[in-house]
CSV table of C-alpha atoms in Angstrom, one decimal:
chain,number,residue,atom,x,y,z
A,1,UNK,CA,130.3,62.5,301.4
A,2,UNK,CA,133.0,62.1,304.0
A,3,UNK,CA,133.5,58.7,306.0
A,4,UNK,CA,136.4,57.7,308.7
A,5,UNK,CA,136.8,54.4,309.7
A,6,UNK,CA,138.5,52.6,312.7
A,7,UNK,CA,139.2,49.3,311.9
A,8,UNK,CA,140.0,48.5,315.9
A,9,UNK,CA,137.1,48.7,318.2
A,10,UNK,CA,139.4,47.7,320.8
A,11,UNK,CA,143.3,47.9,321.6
A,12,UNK,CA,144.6,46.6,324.8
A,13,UNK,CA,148.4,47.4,325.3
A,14,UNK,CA,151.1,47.3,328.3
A,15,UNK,CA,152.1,50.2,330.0
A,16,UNK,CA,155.3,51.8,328.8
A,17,UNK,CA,154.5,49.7,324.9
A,18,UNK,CA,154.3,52.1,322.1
A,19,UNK,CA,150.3,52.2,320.8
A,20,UNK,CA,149.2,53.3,317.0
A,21,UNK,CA,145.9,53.6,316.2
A,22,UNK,CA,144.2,53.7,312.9
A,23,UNK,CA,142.2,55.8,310.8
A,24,UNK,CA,141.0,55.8,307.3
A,25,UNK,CA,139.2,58.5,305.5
A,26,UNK,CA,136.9,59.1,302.2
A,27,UNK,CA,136.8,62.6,301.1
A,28,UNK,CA,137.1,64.1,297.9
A,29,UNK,CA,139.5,67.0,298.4
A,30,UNK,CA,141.8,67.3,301.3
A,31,UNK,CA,140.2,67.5,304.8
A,32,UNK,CA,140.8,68.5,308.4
A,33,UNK,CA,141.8,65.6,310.1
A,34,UNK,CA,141.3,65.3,314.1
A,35,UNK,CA,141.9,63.1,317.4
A,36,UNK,CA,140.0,63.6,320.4
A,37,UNK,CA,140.0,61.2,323.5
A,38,UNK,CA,137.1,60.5,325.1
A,39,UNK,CA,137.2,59.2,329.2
A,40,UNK,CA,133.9,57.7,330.3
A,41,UNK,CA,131.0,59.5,330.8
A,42,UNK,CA,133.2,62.8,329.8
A,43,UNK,CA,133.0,65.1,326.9
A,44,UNK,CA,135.8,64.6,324.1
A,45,UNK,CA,139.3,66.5,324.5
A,46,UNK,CA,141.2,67.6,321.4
A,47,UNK,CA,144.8,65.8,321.1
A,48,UNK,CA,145.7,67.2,318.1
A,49,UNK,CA,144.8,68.1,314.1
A,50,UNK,CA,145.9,68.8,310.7
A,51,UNK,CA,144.7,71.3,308.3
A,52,UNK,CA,148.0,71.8,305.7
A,53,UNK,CA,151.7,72.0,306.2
A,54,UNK,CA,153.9,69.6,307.7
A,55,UNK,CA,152.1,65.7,307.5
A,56,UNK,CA,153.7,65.0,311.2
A,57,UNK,CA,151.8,66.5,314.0
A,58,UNK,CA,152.6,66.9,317.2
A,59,UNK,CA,149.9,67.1,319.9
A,60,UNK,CA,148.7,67.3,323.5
A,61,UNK,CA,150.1,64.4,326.2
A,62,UNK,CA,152.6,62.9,324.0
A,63,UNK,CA,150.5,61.8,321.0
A,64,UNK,CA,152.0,62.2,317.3
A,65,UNK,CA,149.4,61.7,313.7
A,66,UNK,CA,151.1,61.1,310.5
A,67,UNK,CA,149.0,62.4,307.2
A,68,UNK,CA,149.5,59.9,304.0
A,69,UNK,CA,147.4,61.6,301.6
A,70,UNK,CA,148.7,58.2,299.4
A,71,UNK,CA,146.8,55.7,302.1
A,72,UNK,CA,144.3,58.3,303.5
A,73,UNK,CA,145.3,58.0,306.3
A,74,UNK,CA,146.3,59.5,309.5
A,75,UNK,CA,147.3,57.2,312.0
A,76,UNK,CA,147.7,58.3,315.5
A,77,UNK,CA,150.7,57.1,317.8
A,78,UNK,CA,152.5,57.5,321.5
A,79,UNK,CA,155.8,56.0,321.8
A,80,UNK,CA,155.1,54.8,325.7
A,81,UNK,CA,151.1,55.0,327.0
A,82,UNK,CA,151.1,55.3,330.3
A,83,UNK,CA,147.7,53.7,332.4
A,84,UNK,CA,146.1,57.1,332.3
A,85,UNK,CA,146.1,56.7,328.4
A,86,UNK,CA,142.8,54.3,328.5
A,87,UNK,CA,139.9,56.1,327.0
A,88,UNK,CA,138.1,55.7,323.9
A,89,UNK,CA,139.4,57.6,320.8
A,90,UNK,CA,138.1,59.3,318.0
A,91,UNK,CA,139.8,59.9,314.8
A,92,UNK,CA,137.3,62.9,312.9
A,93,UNK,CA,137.4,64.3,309.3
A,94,UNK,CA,135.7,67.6,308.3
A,95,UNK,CA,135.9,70.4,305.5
A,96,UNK,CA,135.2,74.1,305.5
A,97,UNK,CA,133.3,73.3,301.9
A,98,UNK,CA,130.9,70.9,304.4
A,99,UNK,CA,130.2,73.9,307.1
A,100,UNK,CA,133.0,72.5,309.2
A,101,UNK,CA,130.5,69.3,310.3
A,102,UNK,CA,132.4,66.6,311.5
A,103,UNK,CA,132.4,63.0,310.6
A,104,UNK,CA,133.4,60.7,313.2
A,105,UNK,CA,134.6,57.2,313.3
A,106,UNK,CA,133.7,54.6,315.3
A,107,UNK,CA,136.0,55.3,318.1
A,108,UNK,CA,138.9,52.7,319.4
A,109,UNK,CA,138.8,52.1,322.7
A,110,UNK,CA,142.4,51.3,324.4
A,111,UNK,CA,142.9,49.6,327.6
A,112,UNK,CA,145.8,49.6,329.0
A,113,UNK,CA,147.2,46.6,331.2
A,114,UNK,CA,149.9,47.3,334.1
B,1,UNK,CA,141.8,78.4,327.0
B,2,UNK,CA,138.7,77.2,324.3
B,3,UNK,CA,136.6,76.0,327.7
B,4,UNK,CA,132.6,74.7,326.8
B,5,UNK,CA,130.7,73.8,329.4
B,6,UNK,CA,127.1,72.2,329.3
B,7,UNK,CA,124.3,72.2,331.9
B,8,UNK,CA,123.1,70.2,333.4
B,9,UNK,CA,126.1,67.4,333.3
B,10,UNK,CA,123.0,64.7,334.2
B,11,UNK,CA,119.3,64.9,334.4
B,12,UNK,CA,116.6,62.2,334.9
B,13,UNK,CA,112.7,63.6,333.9
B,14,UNK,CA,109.6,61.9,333.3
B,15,UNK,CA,108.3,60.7,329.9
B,16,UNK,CA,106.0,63.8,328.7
B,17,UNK,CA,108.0,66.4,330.1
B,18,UNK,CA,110.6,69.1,328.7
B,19,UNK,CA,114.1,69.5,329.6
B,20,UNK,CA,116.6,72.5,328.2
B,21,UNK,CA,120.5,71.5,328.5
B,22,UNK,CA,122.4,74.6,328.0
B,23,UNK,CA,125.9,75.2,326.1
B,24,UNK,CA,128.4,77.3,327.1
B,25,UNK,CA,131.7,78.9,325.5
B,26,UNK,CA,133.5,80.3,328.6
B,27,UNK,CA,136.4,82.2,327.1
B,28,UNK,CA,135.7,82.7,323.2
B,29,UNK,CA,133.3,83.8,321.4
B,30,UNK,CA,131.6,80.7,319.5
B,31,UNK,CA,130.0,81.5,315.9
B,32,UNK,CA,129.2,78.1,315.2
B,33,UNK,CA,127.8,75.1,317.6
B,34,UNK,CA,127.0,71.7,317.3
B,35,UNK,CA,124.7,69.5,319.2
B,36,UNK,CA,125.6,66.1,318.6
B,37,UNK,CA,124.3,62.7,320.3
B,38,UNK,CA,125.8,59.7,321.4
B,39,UNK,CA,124.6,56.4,322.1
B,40,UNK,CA,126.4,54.1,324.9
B,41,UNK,CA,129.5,52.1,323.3
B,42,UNK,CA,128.8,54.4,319.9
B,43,UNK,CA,130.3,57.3,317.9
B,44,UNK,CA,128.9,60.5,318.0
B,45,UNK,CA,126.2,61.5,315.8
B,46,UNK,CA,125.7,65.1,315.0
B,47,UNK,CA,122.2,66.1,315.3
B,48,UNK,CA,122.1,70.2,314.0
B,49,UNK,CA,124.4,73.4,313.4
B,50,UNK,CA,123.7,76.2,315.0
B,51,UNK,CA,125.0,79.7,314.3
B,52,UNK,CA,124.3,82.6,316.4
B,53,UNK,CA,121.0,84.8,315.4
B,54,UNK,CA,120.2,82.6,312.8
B,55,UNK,CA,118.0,79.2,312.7
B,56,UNK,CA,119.9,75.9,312.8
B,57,UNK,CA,120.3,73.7,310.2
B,58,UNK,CA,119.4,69.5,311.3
B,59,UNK,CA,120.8,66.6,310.1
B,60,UNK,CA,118.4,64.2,308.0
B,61,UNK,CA,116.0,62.2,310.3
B,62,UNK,CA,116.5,64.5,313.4
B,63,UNK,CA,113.2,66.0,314.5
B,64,UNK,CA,113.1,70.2,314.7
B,65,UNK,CA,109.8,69.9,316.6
B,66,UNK,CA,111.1,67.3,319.2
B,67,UNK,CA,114.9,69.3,319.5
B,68,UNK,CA,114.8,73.0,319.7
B,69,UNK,CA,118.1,74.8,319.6
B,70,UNK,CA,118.3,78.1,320.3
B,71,UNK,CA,121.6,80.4,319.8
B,72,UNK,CA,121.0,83.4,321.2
B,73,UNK,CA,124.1,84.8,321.7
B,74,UNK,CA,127.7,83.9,321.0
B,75,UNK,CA,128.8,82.0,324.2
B,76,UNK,CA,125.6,80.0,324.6
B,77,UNK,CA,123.3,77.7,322.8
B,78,UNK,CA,120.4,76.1,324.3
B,79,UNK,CA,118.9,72.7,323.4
B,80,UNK,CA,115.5,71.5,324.4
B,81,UNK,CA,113.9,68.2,324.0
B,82,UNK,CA,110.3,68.6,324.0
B,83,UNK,CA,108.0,66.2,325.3
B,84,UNK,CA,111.0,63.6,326.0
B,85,UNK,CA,110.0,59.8,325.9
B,86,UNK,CA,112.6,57.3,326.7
B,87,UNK,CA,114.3,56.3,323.1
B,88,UNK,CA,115.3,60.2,323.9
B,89,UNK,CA,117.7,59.4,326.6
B,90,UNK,CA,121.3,59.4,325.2
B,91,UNK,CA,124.7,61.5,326.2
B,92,UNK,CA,124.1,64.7,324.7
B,93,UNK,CA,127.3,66.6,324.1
B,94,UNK,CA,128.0,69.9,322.1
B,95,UNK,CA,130.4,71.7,320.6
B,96,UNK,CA,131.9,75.4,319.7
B,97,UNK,CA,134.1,76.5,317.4
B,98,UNK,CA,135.7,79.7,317.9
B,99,UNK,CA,135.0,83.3,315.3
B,100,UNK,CA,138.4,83.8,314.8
B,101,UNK,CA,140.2,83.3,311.7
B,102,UNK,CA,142.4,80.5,312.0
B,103,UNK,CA,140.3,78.8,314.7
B,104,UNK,CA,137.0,78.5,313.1
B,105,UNK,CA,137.8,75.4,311.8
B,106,UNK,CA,138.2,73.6,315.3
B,107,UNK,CA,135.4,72.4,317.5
B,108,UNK,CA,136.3,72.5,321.1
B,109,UNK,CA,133.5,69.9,323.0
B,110,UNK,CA,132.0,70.4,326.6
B,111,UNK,CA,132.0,67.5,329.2
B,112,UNK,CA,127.9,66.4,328.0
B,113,UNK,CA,124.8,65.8,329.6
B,114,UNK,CA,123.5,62.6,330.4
B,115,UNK,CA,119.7,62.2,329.8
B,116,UNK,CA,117.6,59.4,330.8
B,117,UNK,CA,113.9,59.8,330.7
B,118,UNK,CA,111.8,57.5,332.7
């Protein structure tokens, strides 16, 4: 069965500070990995995702995943949030051999102070 | 481009009563939907799969009876809850993932729809 965690439930960080959020995953073969932001009360938005190829990927608004297959990981990063950055965040795992269902994690929710 | 929308985006009913939120992929062609539920401060927790012309499939410990989905076509699916009580309201949000090779593997989400049954 696939898991994600998110060890942070929250992250508060300055405006203009670098932010990197975490995200672990159990699966037995290599899955799709994702990030999607969620604002409040909205739907979630796609930032980015990795299916094979290159372990660094780029995505929407400035945001940047790594993939260490080593740690399981794929940590999500943005070299300077800006204020419009706070929303809660979802790191998801999922695998054509599972119909393409997602597993979520917890979410991280980042505030961001001025 | 990959656009869902859901309708209503908020809808507040009496206990007893049915309501039908609807799903919507505006500029693709969606073989496979999701309807997933989320509780305030919580992850999201998929309730079933849907695939166009065929039944969907439901998670373990998500009632069929109580949440119909219906995918009649391959821009919308259709989710009712039947006889709604209030441990039924929740964010309801789905998802579509496009028929094209290459894409089928993403899930694009709409905004949701925010229940609340009195």
């Amino acid at each position: 069965a696939q898991s994600v965690t998110q060890p942070d439930i929250h992250i508060t960080v300055s405006e203009g500070a670098s932010l990197e959020l975490r995200c672990n995953y159990s699966y037995g073969a290599t899955p799709y990995l994702f990030w999607y932001v969620q604002s409040p009360g909205q739907g979630l938005q796609l930032l980015l995702k990795y299916f094979s190829g290159d372990t660094l990927v780029q995505g929407i608004k400035g945001f940047e995943a790594e993939f260490k297959r080593s740690q399981s990981s794929f940590n999500l990063r943005k070299p300077s949030v800006h204020w419009s950055d706070a929303a809660e965040y979802f790191c998801a795992v999922g695998a054509r051999a599972a119909g393409n269902k997602l597993t979520f994690g917890g979410g991280t929710r980042v505030l961001v102070k001025p | 481009g990959a656009v869902v929308s859901q309708h209503p985006s908020r809808v507040i009913c009496k206990s007893g009563t049915s309501v039908k939120i609807e799903c919507r992929s505006l500029d693709f062609q969606a073989t496979t939907m999701f309807w997933y539920r989320q509780f305030p401060k919580k992850s999201l927790m998929l309730m079933a799969t849907s695939n166009e012309g065929s039944k969907a499939t439901y998670e373990q410990g998500v009632e069929k009876d109580k949440f119909l989905i219906n995918h009649a076509s391959l821009t919308l699916s259709t989710l009712t809850v039947t006889s709604a009580h209030p441990e039924d309201s929740s964010f309801y949000i789905c998802s579509a993932s496009p028929g094209l090779a290459g894409a089928r593997d993403t899930q694009y989400f709409g905004p949701g729809t925010r229940l609340t049954v009195l």
